[in-house]
Tab-separated table of C-alpha atoms in Angstrom:
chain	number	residue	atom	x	y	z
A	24	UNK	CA	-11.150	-91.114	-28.364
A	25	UNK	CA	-13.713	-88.417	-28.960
A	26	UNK	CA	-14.420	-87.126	-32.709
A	27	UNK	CA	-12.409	-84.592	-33.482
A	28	UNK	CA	-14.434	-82.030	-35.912
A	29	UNK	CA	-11.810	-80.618	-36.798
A	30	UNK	CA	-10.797	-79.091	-40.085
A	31	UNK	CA	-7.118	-80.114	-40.396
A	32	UNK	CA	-5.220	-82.583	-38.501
A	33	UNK	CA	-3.282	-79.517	-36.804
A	34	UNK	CA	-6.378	-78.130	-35.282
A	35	UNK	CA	-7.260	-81.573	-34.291
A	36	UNK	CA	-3.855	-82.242	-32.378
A	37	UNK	CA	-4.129	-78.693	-30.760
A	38	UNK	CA	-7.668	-79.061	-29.389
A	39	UNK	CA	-6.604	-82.946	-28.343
A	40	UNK	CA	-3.348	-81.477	-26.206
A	41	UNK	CA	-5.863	-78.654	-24.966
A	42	UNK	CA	-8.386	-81.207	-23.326
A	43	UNK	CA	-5.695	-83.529	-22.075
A	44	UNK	CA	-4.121	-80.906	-20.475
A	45	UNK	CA	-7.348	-79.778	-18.996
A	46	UNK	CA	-8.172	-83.478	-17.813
A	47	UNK	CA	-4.960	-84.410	-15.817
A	48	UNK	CA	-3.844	-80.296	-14.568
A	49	UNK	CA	-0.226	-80.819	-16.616
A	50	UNK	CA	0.917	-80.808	-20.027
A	51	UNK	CA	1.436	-84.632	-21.739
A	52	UNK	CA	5.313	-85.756	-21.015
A	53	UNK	CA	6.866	-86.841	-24.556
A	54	UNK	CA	5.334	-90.618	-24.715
A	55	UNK	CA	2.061	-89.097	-23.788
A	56	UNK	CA	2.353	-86.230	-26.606
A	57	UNK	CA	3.107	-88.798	-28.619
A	58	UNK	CA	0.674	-91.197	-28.546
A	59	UNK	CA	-2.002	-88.615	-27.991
A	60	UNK	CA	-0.846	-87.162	-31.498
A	61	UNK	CA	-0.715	-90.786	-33.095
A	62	UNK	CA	-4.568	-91.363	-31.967
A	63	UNK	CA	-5.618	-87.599	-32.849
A	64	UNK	CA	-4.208	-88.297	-36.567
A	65	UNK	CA	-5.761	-91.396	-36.843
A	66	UNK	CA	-9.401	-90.688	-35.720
A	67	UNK	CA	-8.808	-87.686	-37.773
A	68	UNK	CA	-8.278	-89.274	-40.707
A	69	UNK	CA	-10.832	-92.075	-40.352
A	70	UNK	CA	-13.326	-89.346	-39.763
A	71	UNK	CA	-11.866	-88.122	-43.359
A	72	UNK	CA	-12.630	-91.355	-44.943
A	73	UNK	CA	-16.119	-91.573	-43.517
A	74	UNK	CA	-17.136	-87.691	-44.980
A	75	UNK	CA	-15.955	-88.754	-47.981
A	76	UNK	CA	-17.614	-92.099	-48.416
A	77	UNK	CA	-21.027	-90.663	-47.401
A	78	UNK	CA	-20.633	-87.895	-49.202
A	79	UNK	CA	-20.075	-90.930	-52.434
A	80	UNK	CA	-23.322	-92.629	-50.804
A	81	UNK	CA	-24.999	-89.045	-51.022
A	82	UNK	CA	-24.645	-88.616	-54.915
């Protein structure tokens, strides 16, 4: 999964549905949605954890 770069998990699931949806011409059925959200929220939130440890390693 791509980084996200996003600034909250909701842009982050929008901009994840957007390039799905761009990638396979239809919107994600329900399982898709969902697991695409699941892996959006989680690289999301790793990404999170990394800024803030560098930004510990930084100071």
């Amino acid at each position: 999964m791509p980084h996200t770069h996003a600034h909250t998990k909701a842009e982050a699931i929008h901009e994840a549905l957007e390039v799905f949806e761009n990638a396979h011409h239809h919107e994600p059925d329900a399982h898709e949605k969902a697991r695409l959200v699941s892996d959006t929220i989680k690289e999301w939130e790793h990404e999170e954890v990394e800024a803030l440890h560098s930004g510990d390693t930084a100071a």
